[in-house]
Short mmCIF file of C-alpha atoms and ligand atoms in Angstrom, two decimals:
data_model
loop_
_atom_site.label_atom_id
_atom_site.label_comp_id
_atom_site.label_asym_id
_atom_site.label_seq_id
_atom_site.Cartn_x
_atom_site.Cartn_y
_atom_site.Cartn_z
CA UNK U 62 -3.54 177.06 44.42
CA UNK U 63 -5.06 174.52 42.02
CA UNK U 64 -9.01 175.03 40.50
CA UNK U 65 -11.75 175.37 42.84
CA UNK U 66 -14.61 172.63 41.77
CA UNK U 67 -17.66 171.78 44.44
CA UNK U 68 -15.71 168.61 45.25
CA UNK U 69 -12.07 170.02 45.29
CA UNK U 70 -12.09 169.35 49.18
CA UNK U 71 -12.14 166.50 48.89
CA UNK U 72 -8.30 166.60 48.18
CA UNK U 73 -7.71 168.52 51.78
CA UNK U 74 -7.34 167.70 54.86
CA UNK U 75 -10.83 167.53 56.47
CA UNK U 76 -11.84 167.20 60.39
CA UNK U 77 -15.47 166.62 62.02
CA UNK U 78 -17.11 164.23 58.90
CA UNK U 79 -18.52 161.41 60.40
CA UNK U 80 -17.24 157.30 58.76
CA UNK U 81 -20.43 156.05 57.05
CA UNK U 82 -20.73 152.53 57.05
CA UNK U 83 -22.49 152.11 53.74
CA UNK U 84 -20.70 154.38 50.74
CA UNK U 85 -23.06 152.84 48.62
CA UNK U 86 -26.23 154.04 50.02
CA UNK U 87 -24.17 157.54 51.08
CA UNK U 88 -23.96 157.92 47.50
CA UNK U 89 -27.05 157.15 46.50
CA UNK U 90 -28.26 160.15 48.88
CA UNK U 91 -26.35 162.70 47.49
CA UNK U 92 -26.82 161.61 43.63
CA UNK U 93 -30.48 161.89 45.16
CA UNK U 94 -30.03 165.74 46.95
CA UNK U 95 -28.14 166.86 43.81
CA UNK U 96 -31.23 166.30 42.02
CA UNK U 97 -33.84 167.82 43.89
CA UNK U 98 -35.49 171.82 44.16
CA UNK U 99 -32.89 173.96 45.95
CA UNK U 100 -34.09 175.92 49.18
CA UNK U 101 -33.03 178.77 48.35
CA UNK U 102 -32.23 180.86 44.92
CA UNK U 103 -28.83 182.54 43.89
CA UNK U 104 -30.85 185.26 43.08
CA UNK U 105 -32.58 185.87 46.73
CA UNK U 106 -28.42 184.73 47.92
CA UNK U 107 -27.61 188.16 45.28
CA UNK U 108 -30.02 190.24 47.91
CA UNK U 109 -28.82 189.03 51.14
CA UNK U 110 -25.34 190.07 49.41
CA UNK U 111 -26.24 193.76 48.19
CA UNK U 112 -27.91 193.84 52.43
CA UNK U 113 -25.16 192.78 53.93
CA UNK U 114 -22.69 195.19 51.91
CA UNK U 115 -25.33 197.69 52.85
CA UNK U 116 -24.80 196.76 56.90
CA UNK U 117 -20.46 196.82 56.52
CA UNK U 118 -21.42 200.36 55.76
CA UNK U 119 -23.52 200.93 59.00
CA UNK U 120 -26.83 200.84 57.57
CA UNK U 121 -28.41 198.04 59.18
CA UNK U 122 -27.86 195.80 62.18
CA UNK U 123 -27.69 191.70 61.64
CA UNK U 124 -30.23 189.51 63.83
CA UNK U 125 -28.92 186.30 63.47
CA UNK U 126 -30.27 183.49 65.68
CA UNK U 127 -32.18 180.42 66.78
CA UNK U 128 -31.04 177.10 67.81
CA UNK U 129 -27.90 175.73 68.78
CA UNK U 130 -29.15 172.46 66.71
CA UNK U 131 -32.34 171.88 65.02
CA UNK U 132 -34.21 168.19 65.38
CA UNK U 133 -36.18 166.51 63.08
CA UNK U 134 -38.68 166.01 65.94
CA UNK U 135 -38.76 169.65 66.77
CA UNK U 136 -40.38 170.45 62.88
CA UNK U 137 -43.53 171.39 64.21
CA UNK U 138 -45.69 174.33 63.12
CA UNK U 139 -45.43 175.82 66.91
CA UNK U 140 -41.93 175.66 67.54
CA UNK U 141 -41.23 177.10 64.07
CA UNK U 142 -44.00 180.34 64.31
CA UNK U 143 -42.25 180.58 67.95
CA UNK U 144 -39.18 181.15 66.65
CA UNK U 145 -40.28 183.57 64.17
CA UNK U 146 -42.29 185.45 66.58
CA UNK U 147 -38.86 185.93 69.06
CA UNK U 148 -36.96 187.15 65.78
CA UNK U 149 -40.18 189.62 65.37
CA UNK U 150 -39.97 190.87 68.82
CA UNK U 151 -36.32 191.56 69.01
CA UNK U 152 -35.99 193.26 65.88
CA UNK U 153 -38.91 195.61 66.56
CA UNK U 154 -36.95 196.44 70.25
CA UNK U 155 -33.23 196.56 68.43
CA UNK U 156 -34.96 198.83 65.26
CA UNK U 157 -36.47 201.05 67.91
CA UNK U 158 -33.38 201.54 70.29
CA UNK U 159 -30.88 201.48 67.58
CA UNK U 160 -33.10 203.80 65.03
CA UNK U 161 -31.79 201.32 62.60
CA UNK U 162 -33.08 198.60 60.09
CA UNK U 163 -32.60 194.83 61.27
CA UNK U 164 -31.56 192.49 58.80
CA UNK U 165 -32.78 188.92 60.07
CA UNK U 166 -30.86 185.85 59.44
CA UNK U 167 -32.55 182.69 61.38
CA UNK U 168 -30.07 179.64 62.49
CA UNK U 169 -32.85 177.81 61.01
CA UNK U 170 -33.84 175.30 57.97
CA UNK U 171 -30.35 173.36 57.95
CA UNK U 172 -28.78 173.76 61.16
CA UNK U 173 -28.39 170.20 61.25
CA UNK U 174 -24.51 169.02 61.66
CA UNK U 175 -22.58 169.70 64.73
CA UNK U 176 -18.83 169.40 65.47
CA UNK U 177 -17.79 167.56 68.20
CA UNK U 178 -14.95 167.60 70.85
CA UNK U 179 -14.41 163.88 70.59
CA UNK U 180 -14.96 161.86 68.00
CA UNK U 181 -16.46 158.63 70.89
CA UNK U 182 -18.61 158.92 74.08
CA UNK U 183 -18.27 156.65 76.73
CA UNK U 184 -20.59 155.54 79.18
CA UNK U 185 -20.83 152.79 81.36
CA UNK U 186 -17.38 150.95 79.95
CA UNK U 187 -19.35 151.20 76.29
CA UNK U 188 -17.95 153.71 73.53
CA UNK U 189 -20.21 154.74 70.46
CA UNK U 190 -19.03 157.53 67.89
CA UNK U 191 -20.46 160.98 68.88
CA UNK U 192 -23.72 162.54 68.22
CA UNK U 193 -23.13 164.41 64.89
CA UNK U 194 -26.67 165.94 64.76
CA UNK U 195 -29.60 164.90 63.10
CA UNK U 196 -27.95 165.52 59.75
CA UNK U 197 -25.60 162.34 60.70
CA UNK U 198 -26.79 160.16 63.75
CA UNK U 199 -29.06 160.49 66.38
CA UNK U 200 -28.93 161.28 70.06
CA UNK U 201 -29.79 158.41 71.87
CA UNK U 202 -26.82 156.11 72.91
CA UNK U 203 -27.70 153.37 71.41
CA UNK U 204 -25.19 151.44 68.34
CA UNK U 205 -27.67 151.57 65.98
CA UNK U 206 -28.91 155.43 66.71
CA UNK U 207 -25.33 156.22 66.52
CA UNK U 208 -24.45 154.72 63.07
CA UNK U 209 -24.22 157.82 60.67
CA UNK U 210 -27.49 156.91 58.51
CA UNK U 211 -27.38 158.33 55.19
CA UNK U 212 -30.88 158.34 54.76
CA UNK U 213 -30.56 161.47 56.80
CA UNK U 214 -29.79 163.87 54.47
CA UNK U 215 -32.61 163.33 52.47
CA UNK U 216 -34.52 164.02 55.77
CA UNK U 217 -32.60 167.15 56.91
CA UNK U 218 -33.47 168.30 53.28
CA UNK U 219 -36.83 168.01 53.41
CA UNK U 220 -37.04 169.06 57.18
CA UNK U 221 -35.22 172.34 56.15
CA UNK U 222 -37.79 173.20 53.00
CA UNK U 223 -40.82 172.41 55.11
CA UNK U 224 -39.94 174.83 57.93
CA UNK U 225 -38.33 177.17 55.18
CA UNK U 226 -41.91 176.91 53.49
CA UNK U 227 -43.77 177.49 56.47
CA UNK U 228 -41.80 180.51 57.48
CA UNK U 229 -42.64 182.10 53.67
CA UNK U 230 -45.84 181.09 54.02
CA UNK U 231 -46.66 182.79 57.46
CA UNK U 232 -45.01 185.97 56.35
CA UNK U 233 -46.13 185.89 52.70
CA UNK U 234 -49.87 185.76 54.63
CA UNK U 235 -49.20 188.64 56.72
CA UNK U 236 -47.75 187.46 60.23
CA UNK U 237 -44.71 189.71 60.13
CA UNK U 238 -46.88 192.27 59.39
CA UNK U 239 -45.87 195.46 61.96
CA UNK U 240 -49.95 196.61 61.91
CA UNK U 241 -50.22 193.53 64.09
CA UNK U 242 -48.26 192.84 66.55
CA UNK U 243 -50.21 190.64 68.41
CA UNK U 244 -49.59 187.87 66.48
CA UNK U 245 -46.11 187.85 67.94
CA UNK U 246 -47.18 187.32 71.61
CA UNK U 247 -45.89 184.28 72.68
CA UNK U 248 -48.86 182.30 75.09
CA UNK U 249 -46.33 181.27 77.63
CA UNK U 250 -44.76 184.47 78.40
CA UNK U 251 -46.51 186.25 81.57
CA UNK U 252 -46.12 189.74 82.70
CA UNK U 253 -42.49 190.69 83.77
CA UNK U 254 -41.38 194.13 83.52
CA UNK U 255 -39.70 192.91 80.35
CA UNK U 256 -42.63 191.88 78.80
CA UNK U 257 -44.20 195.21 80.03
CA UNK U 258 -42.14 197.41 78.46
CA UNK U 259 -42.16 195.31 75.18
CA UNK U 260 -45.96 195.91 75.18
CA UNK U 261 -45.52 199.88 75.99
CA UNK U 262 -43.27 199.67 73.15
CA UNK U 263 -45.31 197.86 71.10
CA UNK U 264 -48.24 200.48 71.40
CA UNK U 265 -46.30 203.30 71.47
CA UNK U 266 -45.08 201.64 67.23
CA UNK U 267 -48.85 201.19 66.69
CA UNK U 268 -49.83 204.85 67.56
CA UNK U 269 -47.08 206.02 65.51
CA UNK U 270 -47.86 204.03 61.78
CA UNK U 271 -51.60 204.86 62.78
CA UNK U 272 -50.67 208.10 63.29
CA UNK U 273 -48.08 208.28 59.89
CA UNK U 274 -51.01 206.74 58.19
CA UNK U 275 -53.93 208.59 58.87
CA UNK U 276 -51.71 211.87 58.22
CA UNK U 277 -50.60 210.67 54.63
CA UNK U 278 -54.00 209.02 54.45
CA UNK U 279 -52.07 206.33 52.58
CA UNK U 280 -51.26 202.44 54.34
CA UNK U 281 -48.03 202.06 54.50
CA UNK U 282 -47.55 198.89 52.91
CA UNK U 283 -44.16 198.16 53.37
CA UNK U 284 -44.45 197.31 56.45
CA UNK U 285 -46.40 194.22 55.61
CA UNK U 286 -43.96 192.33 54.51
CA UNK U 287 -39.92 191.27 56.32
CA UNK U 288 -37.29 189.22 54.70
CA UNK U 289 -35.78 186.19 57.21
CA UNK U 290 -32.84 184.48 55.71
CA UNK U 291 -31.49 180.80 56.41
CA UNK U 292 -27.99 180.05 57.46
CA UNK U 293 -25.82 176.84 59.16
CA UNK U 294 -22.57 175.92 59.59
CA UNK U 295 -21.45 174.35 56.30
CA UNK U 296 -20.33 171.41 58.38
CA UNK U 297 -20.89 168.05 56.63
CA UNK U 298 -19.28 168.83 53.29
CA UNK U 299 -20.72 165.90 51.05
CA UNK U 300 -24.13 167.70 52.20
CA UNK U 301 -22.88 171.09 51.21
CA UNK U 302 -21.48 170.23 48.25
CA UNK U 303 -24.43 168.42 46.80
CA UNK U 304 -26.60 171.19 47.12
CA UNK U 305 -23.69 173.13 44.95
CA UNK U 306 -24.63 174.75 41.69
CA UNK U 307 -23.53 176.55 39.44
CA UNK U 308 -25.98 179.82 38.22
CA UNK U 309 -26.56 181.26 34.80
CA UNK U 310 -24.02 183.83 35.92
CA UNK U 311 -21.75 181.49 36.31
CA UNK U 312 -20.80 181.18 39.83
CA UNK U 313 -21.30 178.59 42.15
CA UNK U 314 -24.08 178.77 44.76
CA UNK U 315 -24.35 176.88 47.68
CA UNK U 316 -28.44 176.41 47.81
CA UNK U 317 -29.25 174.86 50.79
CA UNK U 318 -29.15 177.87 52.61
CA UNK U 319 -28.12 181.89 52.19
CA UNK U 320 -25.70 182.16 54.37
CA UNK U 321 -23.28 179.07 55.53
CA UNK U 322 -20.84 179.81 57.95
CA UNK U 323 -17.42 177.82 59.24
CA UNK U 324 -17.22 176.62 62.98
CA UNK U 325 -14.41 177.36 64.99
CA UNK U 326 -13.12 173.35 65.00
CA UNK U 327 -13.30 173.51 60.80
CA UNK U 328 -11.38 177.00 60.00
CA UNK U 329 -7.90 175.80 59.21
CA UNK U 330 -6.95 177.83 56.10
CA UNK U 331 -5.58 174.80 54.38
CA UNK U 332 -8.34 172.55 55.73
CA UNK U 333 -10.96 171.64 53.27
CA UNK U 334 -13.98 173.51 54.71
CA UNK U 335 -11.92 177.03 53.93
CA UNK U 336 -11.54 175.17 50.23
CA UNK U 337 -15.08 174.46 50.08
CA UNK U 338 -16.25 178.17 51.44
CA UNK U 339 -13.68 179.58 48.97
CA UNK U 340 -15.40 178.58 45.63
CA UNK U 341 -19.46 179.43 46.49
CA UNK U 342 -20.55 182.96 45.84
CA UNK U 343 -22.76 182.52 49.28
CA UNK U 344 -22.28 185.38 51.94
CA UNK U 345 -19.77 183.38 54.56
CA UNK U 346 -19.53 183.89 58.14
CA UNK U 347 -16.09 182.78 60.14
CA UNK U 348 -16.32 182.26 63.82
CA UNK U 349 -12.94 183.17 65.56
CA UNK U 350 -12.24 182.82 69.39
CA UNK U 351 -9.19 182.72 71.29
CA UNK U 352 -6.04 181.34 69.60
CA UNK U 353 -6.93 182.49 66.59
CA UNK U 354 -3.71 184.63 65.84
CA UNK U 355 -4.22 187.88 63.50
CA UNK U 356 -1.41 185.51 60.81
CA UNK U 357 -4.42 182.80 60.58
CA UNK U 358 -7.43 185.94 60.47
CA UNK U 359 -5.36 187.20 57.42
CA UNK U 360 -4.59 183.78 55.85
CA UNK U 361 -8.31 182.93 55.92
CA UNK U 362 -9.37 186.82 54.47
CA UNK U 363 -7.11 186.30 51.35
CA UNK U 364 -8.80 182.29 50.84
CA UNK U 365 -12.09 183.34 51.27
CA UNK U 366 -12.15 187.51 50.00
CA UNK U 367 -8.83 187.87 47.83
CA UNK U 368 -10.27 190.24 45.64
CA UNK U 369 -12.14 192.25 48.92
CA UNK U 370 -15.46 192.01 47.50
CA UNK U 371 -18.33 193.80 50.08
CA UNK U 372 -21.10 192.07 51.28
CA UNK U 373 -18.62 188.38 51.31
CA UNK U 374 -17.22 188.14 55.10
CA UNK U 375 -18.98 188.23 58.70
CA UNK U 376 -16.37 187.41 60.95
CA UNK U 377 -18.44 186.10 64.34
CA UNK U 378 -16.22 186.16 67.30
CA UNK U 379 -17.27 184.44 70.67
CA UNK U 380 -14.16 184.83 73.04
CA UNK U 381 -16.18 184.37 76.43
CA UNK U 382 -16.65 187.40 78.72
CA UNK U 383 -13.14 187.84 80.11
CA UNK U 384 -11.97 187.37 77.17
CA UNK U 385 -13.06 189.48 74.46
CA UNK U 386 -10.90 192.66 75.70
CA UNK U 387 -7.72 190.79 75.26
CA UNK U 388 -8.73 189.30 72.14
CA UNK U 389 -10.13 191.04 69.85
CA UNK U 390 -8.63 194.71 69.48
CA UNK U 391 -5.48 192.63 67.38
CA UNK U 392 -8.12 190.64 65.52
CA UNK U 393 -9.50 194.42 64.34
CA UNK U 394 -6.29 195.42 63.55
CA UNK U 395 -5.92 192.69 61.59
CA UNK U 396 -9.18 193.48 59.08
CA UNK U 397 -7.69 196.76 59.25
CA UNK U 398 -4.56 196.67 57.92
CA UNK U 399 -6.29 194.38 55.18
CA UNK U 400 -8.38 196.97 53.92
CA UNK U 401 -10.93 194.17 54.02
CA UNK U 402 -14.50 195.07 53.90
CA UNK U 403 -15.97 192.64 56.71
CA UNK U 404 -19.59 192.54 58.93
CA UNK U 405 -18.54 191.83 62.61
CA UNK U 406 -21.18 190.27 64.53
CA UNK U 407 -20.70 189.25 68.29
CA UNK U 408 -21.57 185.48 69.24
CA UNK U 409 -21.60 186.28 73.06
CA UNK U 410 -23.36 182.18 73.70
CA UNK U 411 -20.47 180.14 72.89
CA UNK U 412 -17.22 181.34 74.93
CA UNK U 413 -19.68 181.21 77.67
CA UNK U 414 -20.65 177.88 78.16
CA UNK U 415 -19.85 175.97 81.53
CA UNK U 416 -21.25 172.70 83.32
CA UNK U 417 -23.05 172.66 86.64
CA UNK U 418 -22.11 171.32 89.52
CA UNK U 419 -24.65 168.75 88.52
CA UNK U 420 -22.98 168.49 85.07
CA UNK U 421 -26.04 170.36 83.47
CA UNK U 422 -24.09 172.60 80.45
CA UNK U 423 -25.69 175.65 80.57
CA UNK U 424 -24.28 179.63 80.19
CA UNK U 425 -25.93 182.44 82.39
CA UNK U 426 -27.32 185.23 80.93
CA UNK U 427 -25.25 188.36 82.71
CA UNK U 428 -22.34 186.88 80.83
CA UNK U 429 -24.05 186.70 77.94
CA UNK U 430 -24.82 190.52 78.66
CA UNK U 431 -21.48 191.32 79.74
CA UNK U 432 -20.37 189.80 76.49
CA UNK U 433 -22.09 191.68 73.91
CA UNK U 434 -21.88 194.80 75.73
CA UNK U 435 -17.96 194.68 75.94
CA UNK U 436 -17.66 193.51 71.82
CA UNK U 437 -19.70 196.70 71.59
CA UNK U 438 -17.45 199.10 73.53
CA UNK U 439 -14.22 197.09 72.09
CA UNK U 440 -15.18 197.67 68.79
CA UNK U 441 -15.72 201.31 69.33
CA UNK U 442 -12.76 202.12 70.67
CA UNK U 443 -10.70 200.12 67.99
CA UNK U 444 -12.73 203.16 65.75
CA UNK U 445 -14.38 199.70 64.57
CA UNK U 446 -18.51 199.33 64.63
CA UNK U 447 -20.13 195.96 66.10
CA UNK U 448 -22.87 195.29 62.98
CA UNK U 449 -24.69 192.59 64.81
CA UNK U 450 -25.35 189.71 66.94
CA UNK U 451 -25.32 185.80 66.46
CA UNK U 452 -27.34 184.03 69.62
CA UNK U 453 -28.95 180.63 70.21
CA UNK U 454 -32.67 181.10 71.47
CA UNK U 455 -35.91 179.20 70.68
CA UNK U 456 -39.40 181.17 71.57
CA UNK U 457 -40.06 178.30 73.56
CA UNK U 458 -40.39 178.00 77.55
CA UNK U 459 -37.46 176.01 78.20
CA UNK U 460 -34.47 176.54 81.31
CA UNK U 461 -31.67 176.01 79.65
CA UNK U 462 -29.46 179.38 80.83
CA UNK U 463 -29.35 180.57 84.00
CA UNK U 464 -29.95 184.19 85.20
CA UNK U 465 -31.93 186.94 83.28
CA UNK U 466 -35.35 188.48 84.43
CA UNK U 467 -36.70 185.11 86.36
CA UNK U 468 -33.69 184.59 87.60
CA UNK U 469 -33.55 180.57 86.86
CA UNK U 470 -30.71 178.94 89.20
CA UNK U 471 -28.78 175.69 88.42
CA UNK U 472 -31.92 173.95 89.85
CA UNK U 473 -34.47 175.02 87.61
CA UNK U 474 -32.67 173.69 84.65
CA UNK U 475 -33.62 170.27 85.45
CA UNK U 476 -37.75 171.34 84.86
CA UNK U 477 -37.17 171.83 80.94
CA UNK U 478 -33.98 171.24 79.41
CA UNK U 479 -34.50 170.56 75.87
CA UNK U 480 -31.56 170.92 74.00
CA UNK U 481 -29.70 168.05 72.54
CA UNK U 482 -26.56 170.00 72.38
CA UNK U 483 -25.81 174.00 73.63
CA UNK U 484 -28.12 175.53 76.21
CA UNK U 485 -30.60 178.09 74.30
CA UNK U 486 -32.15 181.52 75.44
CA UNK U 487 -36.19 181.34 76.02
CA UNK U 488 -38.14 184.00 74.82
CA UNK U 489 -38.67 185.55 77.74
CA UNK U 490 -34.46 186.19 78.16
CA UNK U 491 -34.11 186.86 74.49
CA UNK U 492 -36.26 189.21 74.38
CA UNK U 493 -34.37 190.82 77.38
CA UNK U 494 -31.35 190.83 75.88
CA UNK U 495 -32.37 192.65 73.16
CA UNK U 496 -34.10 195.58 75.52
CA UNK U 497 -30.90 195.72 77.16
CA UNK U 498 -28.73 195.77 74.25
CA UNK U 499 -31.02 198.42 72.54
CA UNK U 500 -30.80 200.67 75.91
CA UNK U 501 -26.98 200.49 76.62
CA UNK U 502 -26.10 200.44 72.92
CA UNK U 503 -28.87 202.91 71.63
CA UNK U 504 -27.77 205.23 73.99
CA UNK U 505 -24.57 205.88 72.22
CA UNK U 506 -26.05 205.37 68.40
C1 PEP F 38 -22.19 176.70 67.09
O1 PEP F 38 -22.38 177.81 66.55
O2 PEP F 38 -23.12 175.96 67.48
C2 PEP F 38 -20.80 176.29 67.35
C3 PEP F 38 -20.47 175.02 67.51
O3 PEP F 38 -19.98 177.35 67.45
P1 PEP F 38 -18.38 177.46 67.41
O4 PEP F 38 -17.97 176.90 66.08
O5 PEP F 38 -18.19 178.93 67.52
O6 PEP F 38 -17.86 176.70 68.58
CO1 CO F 39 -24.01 175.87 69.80
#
C-alpha cells in the first residue's frame, strides 16, 4: 500500500464525482475552502471518538438522523430548530425506555452530495447529467441548473457553518435544556395518542428532576446543556479533501464535519473513497446492504481499522425488511471473527424505499418498524448488541412515508412532498418510531 496523503485518491479508481466544466474555477474553490475556519475541531472530533468507544461498550445508544439531503433553500432558522427539536424528543423517549444515554449525531450541516443510480436523466427525448445535490448541481431540469457549478462548495460551506452555528447557539442559550421541554413542541403536531403519551412522558421527567432537585436542594445543571454532532457521506472527495488537515498531533482531520460516512455505491475497498476514509482520524461510518459478502466487510475493516482502534467503525446496515434476517447474522460473524471493535447502527429507511403506483418514491413506516425491530432481535441472537439507529426525518409536516399513527396513504403524499431526493419521516412518525422502539426494545434492556 503506498502513503496515505489527503489527495492520494486521487490515484484510485473513483465512482459518483460529477465532470466540472470549468477546472479552473473548480480550483479556485477549493484553494478558497482550504483556506477558510473549519466547522468543526479535531479536538471536539477526539470527544465524539472517546463517546463512541464508550457506546461499542454498551454505554450509550447513537441517534443519528435528519435529512436524506439538505438544500440551500431549506437553511432557515425554522426548519433547522425543527430538526433539533425532533432529535430532542426522541432522545428523551429512547433515554427513558432504554434507561440509557443518547449520543446525538444530526445528518445535518454538510449533507450536501448524493450518489446517483445513473449518471443522465431523461425526459421528454432530452438527457441532462443527474442531480448531484446542492453540493454539485441543482434540481431543476434545466442545462444550466444541471451544470456542476463550483461556486457551490463555497455555498454548501457556508450553508453548513450557519446552521452548525445556529444549532450551538440555540443550545449554548439553553433550548436543549431538559427543565424545559416545551421548547421542543413542534406547532404543527396535534394531539394523537403519540403525542399524548410523549407529553405524559414529558411530565412524568419534569416531576422527577423537580423532585431530584428539591431533595438535593441543588439544580442539576447538567442537564442544561446536550452535545449534537454533524456527519455526511464523504461523497464529493475534492470537497472532503479540502477541508483535510492535519492537527498538532499530527493526524489528519477531516473538518467539515465529525463524523463522515461512505455510501453503499462508494465502498469498494480499492476504490478511492475507502483511500480517502483510510487516512483521516474522523469516526467513519460504512453502510453495507445486500451483496456485500463477509470477504469485502473484512477487506474494508483492515483499510479503514488495521490496527482495531475503538471508537473508529459504525458499520450502518440497511438490508430492507425481508432482508435483514438473511443478511446480516454472516456480516456479524464477520466483525467477530475480526476481533474488531465496531458500533452497529440500523439504517431501517433505505432498503425500504419503493415507488407508487403513481411513481411517488416513498417507504411506509411498518417496514420501517419491522426493520429496526428485526436488526434488534438479529443482533441479539448473533450474542451481538444493535448500538443505534440512522433515519431520515425532518420536524417538519411533510407526507413523504406512508403509514404510521395518521395513517397517510399513497394519496396524501401528493399534499406535501418536499424532498428533492429520499422520502423523510415527519415529526409526528419519528417521534413514533422512537416510542415504539423504546417499548419493544426497552422491554428486553
Ligand atoms: C443515504 O444515506 O442517503 C444513502 C444514499 O444511503 P445508501 O448509501 O445506504 O444507499
Ligand atoms: Co437517502
Amino acid at each position: 500500500m503506498t502513503a496515505w496523503t489527503p489527495d492520494s485518491w486521487r490515484d484510485a479508481p473513483i465512482l459518483q464525482q460529477p465532470r466540472y466544466p470549468d477546472p479552473i474555477s473548480l480550483q479556485a474553490a477549493l484553494d478558497e475552502l482550504r483556506q477558510r475556519p473549519p466547522l468543526v475541531t479535531a479536538g471536539e472530533i477526539r470527544g465524539l471518538r472517546a463517546e463512541l468507544a464508550a457506546a461499542q461498550q454498551g454505554d450509550c445508544f447513537v441517534l443519528q438522523g435528519g435529512d436524506c439531503a439538505e438544500s440551500f433553500a431549506e437553511c432557515r432558522p425554522e426548519i433547522i430548530a425543527n430538526r433539533l427539536r425532533v432529535l430532542l424528543q426522541m432522545s428523551l423517549v429512547l433515554t427513558h425506555g432504554l434507561k440509557q444515554r443518547v449520543l446525538r449525531i444530526g445528518r445535518f450541516a454538510g449533507q450536501y452530495a448524493k450518489p446517483r443510480s445513473a449518471d443522465t436523466e431523461t425526459r421528454d427525448g432530452l438527457e441532462l447529467p443527474s442531480f448531484r445535490g446542492d453540493l454539485v448541481n441543482g434540481p431543476e431540469f434545466t442545462a444550466q441548473a444541471r451544470a456542476p457549478q463550483p461556486a457551490r462548495l463555497l455555498q454548501a460551506h457556508a450553508c453548513s457553518a450557519l446552521s452548525l452555528n445556529y444549532v450551538r447557539a440555540l443550545i449554548e442559550g439553553g433550548f436543549a435544556d431538559l427543565h424545559h421541554p416545551e421548547n421542543w413542541d413542534l406547532a404543527w403536531m396535534q394531539h394523537t395518542a403519540q403525542v399524548g403519551a410523549y407529553e405524559k412522558l414529558v411530565a412524568e421527567i419534569e416531576n422527577a428532576v423537580g423532585f431530584f432537585e428539591t431533595l438535593s436542594g441543588q439544580r442539576m445543571e447538567h442537564l442544561d446543556r446536550v452535545r449534537l454532532y454533524s456527519s455526511h457521506e464523504a461523497l464529493l472527495l475534492a470537497y472532503e479533501a479540502a477541508l483535510t488537515h492535519q492537527d498538532r498531533d499530527g493526524a489528519y482531520y477531516n473538518l467539515g464535519c465529525h463524523l463522515p460516512w461512505i455510501g453503499m455505491r462508494t465502498a469498494q475497498p480499492d476504490h478511492a473513497h475507502v483511500e480517502y476514509c483510510r487516512g483521516i482520524a474522523n469516526p467513519v461510518g460504512i453502510k453495507l446492504g445486500p451483496g456485500m459478502s463477509p470477504e469485502w466487510l473484512q477487506e474494508l475493516l483492515e483499510a479503514l481499522n488495521p490496527e482495531r482502534q475503538p471508537g473508529r467503525l459504525l458499520l450502518i446496515h440497511r438490508f430492507g425488511a425481508g432482508r435483514l434476517e438473511q443478511g446480516l447474522p454472516d456480516l456479524i460473524e464477520t466483525v467477530r471473527r475480526s476481533g474488531q471493535p465496531v458500533l452497529w447502527l440500523c439504517d431501517p429507511m433505505h432498503g425500504n424505499t419503493h415507488s407508487t403506483a403513481d411513481g411517488i418514491k416513498t417507504r411506509d413506516f411498518s417496514a420501517i418498524l419491522e426493520e429496526l425491530l428485526a436488526a434488534f432481535r438479529v443482533h441479539r441472537a448473533c450474542g451481538s448488541r444493535l448500538g443505534g439507529v440512522h433515519l431520515e426525518l425532518t420536524g417538519e409536516d411533510v407526507t413523504e412515508c406512508t403509514g404510521g399513527a395518521r395513517s397517510l396513504s399513497a394519496e396524501d403524499l401528493k399534499r406535501r412532498y418536499q424532498s428533492t431526493v429520499d422520502p423523510r419521516l415527519n415529526g409526528e412518525q419519528a417521534l413514533e418510531l422512537a416510542m415504539a422502539i423504546a417499548t419493544e426494545a426497552g422491554a428486553r434492556a
